[in-house]
Amino acid sequence: MRGTEKMNPDRRTAVAAGSLFLLTEVAAIAGAVLYRPLLGAVDGRLAQGADTQALLGVLCEVVLVVAVAGTGAALFPVLRRHGEGLALGYAFGRLLEAAVIALGIVAVLALVTLRRDAGASAGADAALAALHDWTFLLGPNIALGLNTVVLAYLAYRARLVPRFIAVLGLVGGPLICLSAVAVMFGAYAQLSVAGSVAALPVFAWELGLAGWLIARGFGPGSVAASGVKGGKAG
């Protein structure tokens, strides 16, 4: 079978989860960039091609929704060995995060429709833009931060990845939540230097986690837990 051995289930899970994390980063950044001309049209006028860009951004965020929910589902079989309650919490937390992002997608689609109509209400236009901004704050900031803490804690405790990677999540999760609260109370804008700096540890955590899972898989803690479970079953 030279070079054709099948991956064991945990290795396949690691590659799938790592790939999904990378996909979340790419889709989130692409969506945010493509939305800017639409959401930044404060006078209600669309620049040429802005509606098409926004619709492409919607497609990116649909991919994001699937990838976010997929990480929770993909990791659940491994995480449950180290705490079924927390594993369930992480899976449902990612579903909640995906649902909030989906609500923001609907707001953008409605905004595209309104801004194509020259006679649309400016108040409705502004309300939809605000709805998207709030979903961005609650989903990819607060919900993401809480989910990051749960996963990073499990990864640290069970040594699923090197601890320096898990520490990035343990620091970055609370930091992005605190930043979201600061934005909520008007300390600075969502898209600002301060907001970007606060998001850097979570960004580094997800990239580091994705790279490690794809290249190396889960740490020995996962294998040990699997062996114990298998021994009991046998």
mmCIF file of N, CA and C in Angstrom, residues 34-150:
data_model
loop_
_atom_site.group_PDB
_atom_site.id
_atom_site.type_symbol
_atom_site.label_atom_id
_atom_site.label_comp_id
_atom_site.label_asym_id
_atom_site.label_seq_id
_atom_site.Cartn_x
_atom_site.Cartn_y
_atom_site.Cartn_z
ATOM 1 N N LEU A 34 -16.026 43.373 0.012
ATOM 2 C CA LEU A 34 -17.020 43.539 -1.050
ATOM 3 C C LEU A 34 -18.240 44.346 -0.594
ATOM 4 N N TYR A 35 -18.547 44.326 0.696
ATOM 5 C CA TYR A 35 -19.684 45.081 1.223
ATOM 6 C C TYR A 35 -19.411 46.584 1.323
ATOM 7 N N ARG A 36 -18.148 46.973 1.436
ATOM 8 C CA ARG A 36 -17.818 48.364 1.751
ATOM 9 C C ARG A 36 -18.492 49.391 0.854
ATOM 10 N N PRO A 37 -18.478 49.242 -0.485
ATOM 11 C CA PRO A 37 -19.112 50.274 -1.317
ATOM 12 C C PRO A 37 -20.604 50.441 -1.020
ATOM 13 N N LEU A 38 -21.272 49.341 -0.670
ATOM 14 C CA LEU A 38 -22.704 49.413 -0.366
ATOM 15 C C LEU A 38 -22.939 50.046 0.999
ATOM 16 N N LEU A 39 -22.270 49.535 2.013
ATOM 17 C CA LEU A 39 -22.503 50.008 3.370
ATOM 18 C C LEU A 39 -21.933 51.404 3.592
ATOM 19 N N GLY A 40 -20.956 51.768 2.779
ATOM 20 C CA GLY A 40 -20.352 53.093 2.929
ATOM 21 C C GLY A 40 -21.047 54.173 2.144
ATOM 22 N N ALA A 41 -22.105 53.837 1.423
ATOM 23 C CA ALA A 41 -22.823 54.833 0.617
ATOM 24 C C ALA A 41 -23.790 55.594 1.509
ATOM 25 N N VAL A 42 -23.230 56.505 2.312
ATOM 26 C CA VAL A 42 -24.030 57.192 3.327
ATOM 27 C C VAL A 42 -25.096 58.100 2.723
ATOM 28 N N ASP A 43 -24.894 58.567 1.498
ATOM 29 C CA ASP A 43 -25.902 59.424 0.880
ATOM 30 C C ASP A 43 -27.015 58.622 0.212
ATOM 31 N N GLY A 44 -26.934 57.278 0.335
ATOM 32 C CA GLY A 44 -27.965 56.431 -0.243
ATOM 33 C C GLY A 44 -27.761 56.130 -1.703
ATOM 34 N N ARG A 45 -26.692 56.650 -2.276
ATOM 35 C CA ARG A 45 -26.448 56.420 -3.697
ATOM 36 C C ARG A 45 -25.404 55.331 -3.877
ATOM 37 N N LEU A 46 -25.704 54.403 -4.752
ATOM 38 C CA LEU A 46 -24.771 53.304 -5.025
ATOM 39 C C LEU A 46 -23.774 53.711 -6.090
ATOM 40 N N ALA A 47 -22.495 53.461 -5.810
ATOM 41 C CA ALA A 47 -21.501 53.599 -6.861
ATOM 42 C C ALA A 47 -21.741 52.520 -7.903
ATOM 43 N N GLN A 48 -21.291 52.784 -9.124
ATOM 44 C CA GLN A 48 -21.515 51.811 -10.194
ATOM 45 C C GLN A 48 -20.872 50.468 -9.826
ATOM 46 N N GLY A 49 -21.655 49.418 -9.922
ATOM 47 C CA GLY A 49 -21.148 48.075 -9.625
ATOM 48 C C GLY A 49 -21.183 47.701 -8.161
ATOM 49 N N ALA A 50 -21.584 48.645 -7.276
ATOM 50 C CA ALA A 50 -21.582 48.351 -5.835
ATOM 51 C C ALA A 50 -22.581 47.266 -5.479
ATOM 52 N N ASP A 51 -23.733 47.252 -6.176
ATOM 53 C CA ASP A 51 -24.726 46.228 -5.860
ATOM 54 C C ASP A 51 -24.222 44.846 -6.261
ATOM 55 N N THR A 52 -23.521 44.763 -7.389
ATOM 56 C CA THR A 52 -22.946 43.476 -7.816
ATOM 57 C C THR A 52 -21.880 43.012 -6.835
ATOM 58 N N GLN A 53 -21.041 43.958 -6.393
ATOM 59 C CA GLN A 53 -20.015 43.605 -5.395
ATOM 60 C C GLN A 53 -20.659 43.093 -4.112
ATOM 61 N N ALA A 54 -21.727 43.771 -3.690
ATOM 62 C CA ALA A 54 -22.401 43.355 -2.462
ATOM 63 C C ALA A 54 -22.987 41.951 -2.594
ATOM 64 N N LEU A 55 -23.539 41.641 -3.746
ATOM 65 C CA LEU A 55 -24.095 40.304 -3.959
ATOM 66 C C LEU A 55 -23.001 39.246 -3.963
ATOM 67 N N LEU A 56 -21.837 39.598 -4.504
ATOM 68 C CA LEU A 56 -20.692 38.680 -4.404
ATOM 69 C C LEU A 56 -20.272 38.512 -2.943
ATOM 70 N N GLY A 57 -20.345 39.610 -2.190
ATOM 71 C CA GLY A 57 -20.065 39.528 -0.762
ATOM 72 C C GLY A 57 -21.045 38.627 -0.038
ATOM 73 N N VAL A 58 -22.317 38.689 -0.456
ATOM 74 C CA VAL A 58 -23.334 37.801 0.115
ATOM 75 C C VAL A 58 -22.962 36.342 -0.118
ATOM 76 N N LEU A 59 -22.526 36.025 -1.337
ATOM 77 C CA LEU A 59 -22.119 34.650 -1.625
ATOM 78 C C LEU A 59 -20.957 34.227 -0.736
ATOM 79 N N CYS A 60 -20.010 35.144 -0.522
ATOM 80 C CA CYS A 60 -18.884 34.838 0.365
ATOM 81 C C CYS A 60 -19.377 34.561 1.782
ATOM 82 N N GLU A 61 -20.358 35.346 2.234
ATOM 83 C CA GLU A 61 -20.842 35.157 3.601
ATOM 84 C C GLU A 61 -21.740 33.924 3.738
ATOM 85 N N VAL A 62 -22.371 33.517 2.655
ATOM 86 C CA VAL A 62 -23.079 32.225 2.693
ATOM 87 C C VAL A 62 -22.073 31.100 2.913
ATOM 88 N N VAL A 63 -20.952 31.184 2.212
ATOM 89 C CA VAL A 63 -19.866 30.215 2.432
ATOM 90 C C VAL A 63 -19.389 30.305 3.877
ATOM 91 N N LEU A 64 -19.277 31.530 4.396
ATOM 92 C CA LEU A 64 -18.853 31.729 5.783
ATOM 93 C C LEU A 64 -19.802 31.056 6.763
ATOM 94 N N VAL A 65 -21.102 31.219 6.543
ATOM 95 C CA VAL A 65 -22.104 30.602 7.427
ATOM 96 C C VAL A 65 -21.931 29.083 7.460
ATOM 97 N N VAL A 66 -21.767 28.482 6.291
ATOM 98 C CA VAL A 66 -21.588 27.023 6.209
ATOM 99 C C VAL A 66 -20.301 26.600 6.906
ATOM 100 N N ALA A 67 -19.226 27.358 6.694
ATOM 101 C CA ALA A 67 -17.930 27.003 7.281
ATOM 102 C C ALA A 67 -17.945 27.157 8.798
ATOM 103 N N VAL A 68 -18.583 28.227 9.297
ATOM 104 C CA VAL A 68 -18.661 28.442 10.747
ATOM 105 C C VAL A 68 -19.430 27.295 11.408
ATOM 106 N N ALA A 69 -20.596 26.970 10.870
ATOM 107 C CA ALA A 69 -21.368 25.847 11.427
ATOM 108 C C ALA A 69 -20.605 24.538 11.267
ATOM 109 N N GLY A 70 -19.887 24.410 10.161
ATOM 110 C CA GLY A 70 -19.140 23.182 9.899
ATOM 111 C C GLY A 70 -18.025 22.918 10.882
ATOM 112 N N THR A 71 -17.372 23.980 11.378
ATOM 113 C CA THR A 71 -16.297 23.751 12.352
ATOM 114 C C THR A 71 -16.831 23.123 13.631
ATOM 115 N N GLY A 72 -17.992 23.597 14.079
ATOM 116 C CA GLY A 72 -18.579 23.020 15.284
ATOM 117 C C GLY A 72 -18.947 21.565 15.104
ATOM 118 N N ALA A 73 -19.538 21.247 13.943
ATOM 119 C CA ALA A 73 -19.931 19.863 13.660
ATOM 120 C C ALA A 73 -18.713 18.966 13.481
ATOM 121 N N ALA A 74 -17.701 19.466 12.787
ATOM 122 C CA ALA A 74 -16.514 18.649 12.509
ATOM 123 C C ALA A 74 -15.736 18.321 13.773
ATOM 124 N N LEU A 75 -15.640 19.297 14.688
ATOM 125 C CA LEU A 75 -14.821 19.098 15.889
ATOM 126 C C LEU A 75 -15.555 18.362 17.010
ATOM 127 N N PHE A 76 -16.869 18.291 16.942
ATOM 128 C CA PHE A 76 -17.627 17.712 18.053
ATOM 129 C C PHE A 76 -17.186 16.298 18.434
ATOM 130 N N PRO A 77 -16.976 15.366 17.481
ATOM 131 C CA PRO A 77 -16.593 14.007 17.885
ATOM 132 C C PRO A 77 -15.294 13.949 18.687
ATOM 133 N N VAL A 78 -14.368 14.860 18.407
ATOM 134 C CA VAL A 78 -13.100 14.885 19.141
ATOM 135 C C VAL A 78 -13.268 15.617 20.463
ATOM 136 N N LEU A 79 -13.936 16.770 20.437
ATOM 137 C CA LEU A 79 -14.066 17.574 21.651
ATOM 138 C C LEU A 79 -14.889 16.876 22.728
ATOM 139 N N ARG A 80 -15.863 16.061 22.338
ATOM 140 C CA ARG A 80 -16.737 15.438 23.329
ATOM 141 C C ARG A 80 -15.961 14.481 24.238
ATOM 142 N N ARG A 81 -14.825 13.967 23.793
ATOM 143 C CA ARG A 81 -14.002 13.089 24.645
ATOM 144 C C ARG A 81 -13.411 13.842 25.828
ATOM 145 N N HIS A 82 -13.361 15.160 25.715
ATOM 146 C CA HIS A 82 -12.710 15.966 26.745
ATOM 147 C C HIS A 82 -13.705 16.838 27.501
ATOM 148 N N GLY A 83 -14.984 16.617 27.260
ATOM 149 C CA GLY A 83 -16.020 17.380 27.952
ATOM 150 C C GLY A 83 -17.233 17.535 27.063
ATOM 151 N N GLU A 84 -18.190 16.643 27.218
ATOM 152 C CA GLU A 84 -19.333 16.624 26.296
ATOM 153 C C GLU A 84 -20.149 17.901 26.388
ATOM 154 N N GLY A 85 -20.297 18.452 27.593
ATOM 155 C CA GLY A 85 -21.068 19.676 27.754
ATOM 156 C C GLY A 85 -20.441 20.840 27.000
ATOM 157 N N LEU A 86 -19.132 21.005 27.169
ATOM 158 C CA LEU A 86 -18.438 22.087 26.477
ATOM 159 C C LEU A 86 -18.431 21.859 24.965
ATOM 160 N N ALA A 87 -18.306 20.591 24.563
ATOM 161 C CA ALA A 87 -18.327 20.279 23.130
ATOM 162 C C ALA A 87 -19.668 20.648 22.518
ATOM 163 N N LEU A 88 -20.751 20.327 23.224
ATOM 164 C CA LEU A 88 -22.083 20.711 22.755
ATOM 165 C C LEU A 88 -22.231 22.231 22.727
ATOM 166 N N GLY A 89 -21.713 22.869 23.792
ATOM 167 C CA GLY A 89 -21.781 24.324 23.848
ATOM 168 C C GLY A 89 -21.067 24.966 22.677
ATOM 169 N N TYR A 90 -19.914 24.408 22.321
ATOM 170 C CA TYR A 90 -19.165 24.960 21.188
ATOM 171 C C TYR A 90 -19.929 24.754 19.877
ATOM 172 N N ALA A 91 -20.471 23.555 19.686
ATOM 173 C CA ALA A 91 -21.204 23.267 18.449
ATOM 174 C C ALA A 91 -22.415 24.178 18.301
ATOM 175 N N PHE A 92 -23.190 24.340 19.384
ATOM 176 C CA PHE A 92 -24.377 25.203 19.314
ATOM 177 C C PHE A 92 -23.979 26.680 19.253
ATOM 178 N N GLY A 93 -22.869 27.022 19.898
ATOM 179 C CA GLY A 93 -22.388 28.401 19.824
ATOM 180 C C GLY A 93 -22.015 28.783 18.403
ATOM 181 N N ARG A 94 -21.400 27.854 17.686
ATOM 182 C CA ARG A 94 -21.050 28.136 16.287
ATOM 183 C C ARG A 94 -22.314 28.242 15.421
ATOM 184 N N LEU A 95 -23.324 27.425 15.736
ATOM 185 C CA LEU A 95 -24.595 27.546 15.014
ATOM 186 C C LEU A 95 -25.237 28.911 15.262
ATOM 187 N N LEU A 96 -25.174 29.385 16.505
ATOM 188 C CA LEU A 96 -25.720 30.700 16.829
ATOM 189 C C LEU A 96 -24.956 31.788 16.083
ATOM 190 N N GLU A 97 -23.642 31.672 16.073
ATOM 191 C CA GLU A 97 -22.817 32.641 15.351
ATOM 192 C C GLU A 97 -23.189 32.666 13.867
ATOM 193 N N ALA A 98 -23.365 31.486 13.281
ATOM 194 C CA ALA A 98 -23.736 31.392 11.867
ATOM 195 C C ALA A 98 -25.109 32.012 11.628
ATOM 196 N N ALA A 99 -26.050 31.796 12.558
ATOM 197 C CA ALA A 99 -27.393 32.346 12.401
ATOM 198 C C ALA A 99 -27.382 33.872 12.434
ATOM 199 N N VAL A 100 -26.565 34.451 13.304
ATOM 200 C CA VAL A 100 -26.467 35.915 13.382
ATOM 201 C C VAL A 100 -25.870 36.476 12.091
ATOM 202 N N ILE A 101 -24.849 35.806 11.563
ATOM 203 C CA ILE A 101 -24.250 36.235 10.290
ATOM 204 C C ILE A 101 -25.292 36.154 9.175
ATOM 205 N N ALA A 102 -26.102 35.093 9.188
ATOM 206 C CA ALA A 102 -27.142 34.934 8.169
ATOM 207 C C ALA A 102 -28.154 36.075 8.233
ATOM 208 N N LEU A 103 -28.472 36.532 9.437
ATOM 209 C CA LEU A 103 -29.380 37.673 9.582
ATOM 210 C C LEU A 103 -28.768 38.919 8.935
ATOM 211 N N GLY A 104 -27.466 39.101 9.123
ATOM 212 C CA GLY A 104 -26.788 40.215 8.482
ATOM 213 C C GLY A 104 -26.812 40.121 6.964
ATOM 214 N N ILE A 105 -26.740 38.897 6.442
ATOM 215 C CA ILE A 105 -26.823 38.695 4.987
ATOM 216 C C ILE A 105 -28.177 39.161 4.459
ATOM 217 N N VAL A 106 -29.238 38.799 5.176
ATOM 218 C CA VAL A 106 -30.582 39.212 4.760
ATOM 219 C C VAL A 106 -30.684 40.743 4.759
ATOM 220 N N ALA A 107 -30.097 41.391 5.764
ATOM 221 C CA ALA A 107 -30.123 42.854 5.819
ATOM 222 C C ALA A 107 -29.421 43.462 4.610
ATOM 223 N N VAL A 108 -28.297 42.883 4.210
ATOM 224 C CA VAL A 108 -27.564 43.391 3.042
ATOM 225 C C VAL A 108 -28.377 43.199 1.770
ATOM 226 N N LEU A 109 -29.034 42.046 1.622
ATOM 227 C CA LEU A 109 -29.858 41.809 0.441
ATOM 228 C C LEU A 109 -31.010 42.815 0.361
ATOM 229 N N ALA A 110 -31.632 43.083 1.496
ATOM 230 C CA ALA A 110 -32.720 44.068 1.520
ATOM 231 C C ALA A 110 -32.189 45.464 1.202
ATOM 232 N N LEU A 111 -30.984 45.753 1.687
ATOM 233 C CA LEU A 111 -30.376 47.056 1.428
ATOM 234 C C LEU A 111 -30.058 47.237 -0.050
ATOM 235 N N VAL A 112 -29.595 46.192 -0.698
ATOM 236 C CA VAL A 112 -29.342 46.252 -2.146
ATOM 237 C C VAL A 112 -30.643 46.595 -2.878
ATOM 238 N N THR A 113 -31.731 45.929 -2.479
ATOM 239 C CA THR A 113 -33.025 46.186 -3.123
ATOM 240 C C THR A 113 -33.460 47.637 -2.939
ATOM 241 N N LEU A 114 -33.326 48.153 -1.699
ATOM 242 C CA LEU A 114 -33.749 49.524 -1.431
ATOM 243 C C LEU A 114 -32.901 50.539 -2.192
ATOM 244 N N ARG A 115 -31.622 50.313 -2.232
ATOM 245 C CA ARG A 115 -30.745 51.309 -2.860
ATOM 246 C C ARG A 115 -30.799 51.256 -4.388
ATOM 247 N N ARG A 116 -31.369 50.194 -4.920
ATOM 248 C CA ARG A 116 -31.634 50.167 -6.367
ATOM 249 C C ARG A 116 -32.868 51.002 -6.705
ATOM 250 N N ASP A 117 -33.689 51.258 -5.688
ATOM 251 C CA ASP A 117 -34.931 52.011 -5.878
ATOM 252 C C ASP A 117 -34.684 53.468 -5.482
ATOM 253 N N ALA A 118 -34.720 54.358 -6.462
ATOM 254 C CA ALA A 118 -34.410 55.773 -6.209
ATOM 255 C C ALA A 118 -35.374 56.404 -5.211
ATOM 256 N N GLY A 119 -36.578 55.859 -5.115
ATOM 257 C CA GLY A 119 -37.569 56.453 -4.216
ATOM 258 C C GLY A 119 -37.657 55.766 -2.863
ATOM 259 N N ALA A 120 -36.688 54.938 -2.540
ATOM 260 C CA ALA A 120 -36.739 54.185 -1.280
ATOM 261 C C ALA A 120 -36.595 55.111 -0.078
ATOM 262 N N SER A 121 -37.160 54.687 1.026
ATOM 263 C CA SER A 121 -37.092 55.469 2.258
ATOM 264 C C SER A 121 -35.675 55.494 2.821
ATOM 265 N N ALA A 122 -35.194 56.707 3.111
ATOM 266 C CA ALA A 122 -33.852 56.835 3.686
ATOM 267 C C ALA A 122 -33.789 56.208 5.074
ATOM 268 N N GLY A 123 -34.921 56.283 5.802
ATOM 269 C CA GLY A 123 -34.941 55.699 7.143
ATOM 270 C C GLY A 123 -34.793 54.194 7.113
ATOM 271 N N ALA A 124 -35.503 53.543 6.192
ATOM 272 C CA ALA A 124 -35.388 52.086 6.058
ATOM 273 C C ALA A 124 -33.985 51.707 5.621
ATOM 274 N N ASP A 125 -33.421 52.508 4.725
ATOM 275 C CA ASP A 125 -32.066 52.288 4.230
ATOM 276 C C ASP A 125 -31.073 52.298 5.390
ATOM 277 N N ALA A 126 -31.159 53.331 6.217
ATOM 278 C CA ALA A 126 -30.248 53.462 7.358
ATOM 279 C C ALA A 126 -30.473 52.351 8.380
ATOM 280 N N ALA A 127 -31.725 51.952 8.565
ATOM 281 C CA ALA A 127 -32.035 50.900 9.535
ATOM 282 C C ALA A 127 -31.415 49.572 9.127
ATOM 283 N N LEU A 128 -31.463 49.256 7.835
ATOM 284 C CA LEU A 128 -30.885 47.994 7.360
ATOM 285 C C LEU A 128 -29.362 48.005 7.489
ATOM 286 N N ALA A 129 -28.749 49.148 7.192
ATOM 287 C CA ALA A 129 -27.298 49.257 7.360
ATOM 288 C C ALA A 129 -26.931 49.069 8.835
ATOM 289 N N ALA A 130 -27.743 49.665 9.726
ATOM 290 C CA ALA A 130 -27.492 49.523 11.163
ATOM 291 C C ALA A 130 -27.682 48.074 11.612
ATOM 292 N N LEU A 131 -28.702 47.406 11.067
ATOM 293 C CA LEU A 131 -28.942 46.004 11.406
ATOM 294 C C LEU A 131 -27.735 45.149 11.028
ATOM 295 N N HIS A 132 -27.196 45.381 9.827
ATOM 296 C CA HIS A 132 -26.005 44.629 9.442
ATOM 297 C C HIS A 132 -24.860 44.901 10.405
ATOM 298 N N ASP A 133 -24.652 46.167 10.769
ATOM 299 C CA ASP A 133 -23.542 46.508 11.667
ATOM 300 C C ASP A 133 -23.684 45.822 13.025
ATOM 301 N N TRP A 134 -24.926 45.745 13.536
ATOM 302 C CA TRP A 134 -25.134 45.093 14.823
ATOM 303 C C TRP A 134 -24.924 43.584 14.728
ATOM 304 N N THR A 135 -25.361 42.978 13.631
ATOM 305 C CA THR A 135 -25.117 41.532 13.486
ATOM 306 C C THR A 135 -23.620 41.263 13.370
ATOM 307 N N PHE A 136 -22.892 42.170 12.726
ATOM 308 C CA PHE A 136 -21.435 42.035 12.621
ATOM 309 C C PHE A 136 -20.802 42.100 14.004
ATOM 310 N N LEU A 137 -21.343 42.955 14.863
ATOM 311 C CA LEU A 137 -20.805 43.103 16.212
ATOM 312 C C LEU A 137 -21.132 41.888 17.076
ATOM 313 N N LEU A 138 -22.370 41.399 16.969
ATOM 314 C CA LEU A 138 -22.808 40.299 17.827
ATOM 315 C C LEU A 138 -22.318 38.931 17.354
ATOM 316 N N GLY A 139 -22.205 38.731 16.029
ATOM 317 C CA GLY A 139 -21.790 37.432 15.497
ATOM 318 C C GLY A 139 -20.288 37.257 15.438
ATOM 319 N N PRO A 140 -19.621 37.888 14.458
ATOM 320 C CA PRO A 140 -18.176 37.694 14.298
ATOM 321 C C PRO A 140 -17.326 38.387 15.358
ATOM 322 N N ASN A 141 -17.941 38.959 16.385
ATOM 323 C CA ASN A 141 -17.181 39.556 17.481
ATOM 324 C C ASN A 141 -17.523 38.885 18.818
ATOM 325 N N ILE A 142 -18.734 39.135 19.340
ATOM 326 C CA ILE A 142 -19.066 38.594 20.659
ATOM 327 C C ILE A 142 -19.231 37.073 20.631
ATOM 328 N N ALA A 143 -20.069 36.562 19.709
ATOM 329 C CA ALA A 143 -20.258 35.106 19.642
ATOM 330 C C ALA A 143 -18.947 34.403 19.286
ATOM 331 N N LEU A 144 -18.205 34.976 18.351
ATOM 332 C CA LEU A 144 -16.909 34.393 17.992
ATOM 333 C C LEU A 144 -15.971 34.361 19.186
ATOM 334 N N GLY A 145 -15.949 35.452 19.959
ATOM 335 C CA GLY A 145 -15.069 35.502 21.123
ATOM 336 C C GLY A 145 -15.398 34.437 22.155
ATOM 337 N N LEU A 146 -16.695 34.273 22.444
ATOM 338 C CA LEU A 146 -17.114 33.254 23.415
ATOM 339 C C LEU A 146 -16.796 31.846 22.909
ATOM 340 N N ASN A 147 -17.068 31.602 21.637
ATOM 341 C CA ASN A 147 -16.754 30.281 21.061
ATOM 342 C C ASN A 147 -15.260 30.006 21.075
ATOM 343 N N THR A 148 -14.473 31.052 20.838
ATOM 344 C CA THR A 148 -13.019 30.900 20.846
ATOM 345 C C THR A 148 -12.522 30.477 22.222
ATOM 346 N N VAL A 149 -13.077 31.090 23.266
ATOM 347 C CA VAL A 149 -12.659 30.741 24.633
ATOM 348 C C VAL A 149 -12.953 29.272 24.925
ATOM 349 N N VAL A 150 -14.135 28.799 24.553
ATOM 350 C CA VAL A 150 -14.501 27.400 24.812
ATOM 351 C C VAL A 150 -13.553 26.448 24.089
#
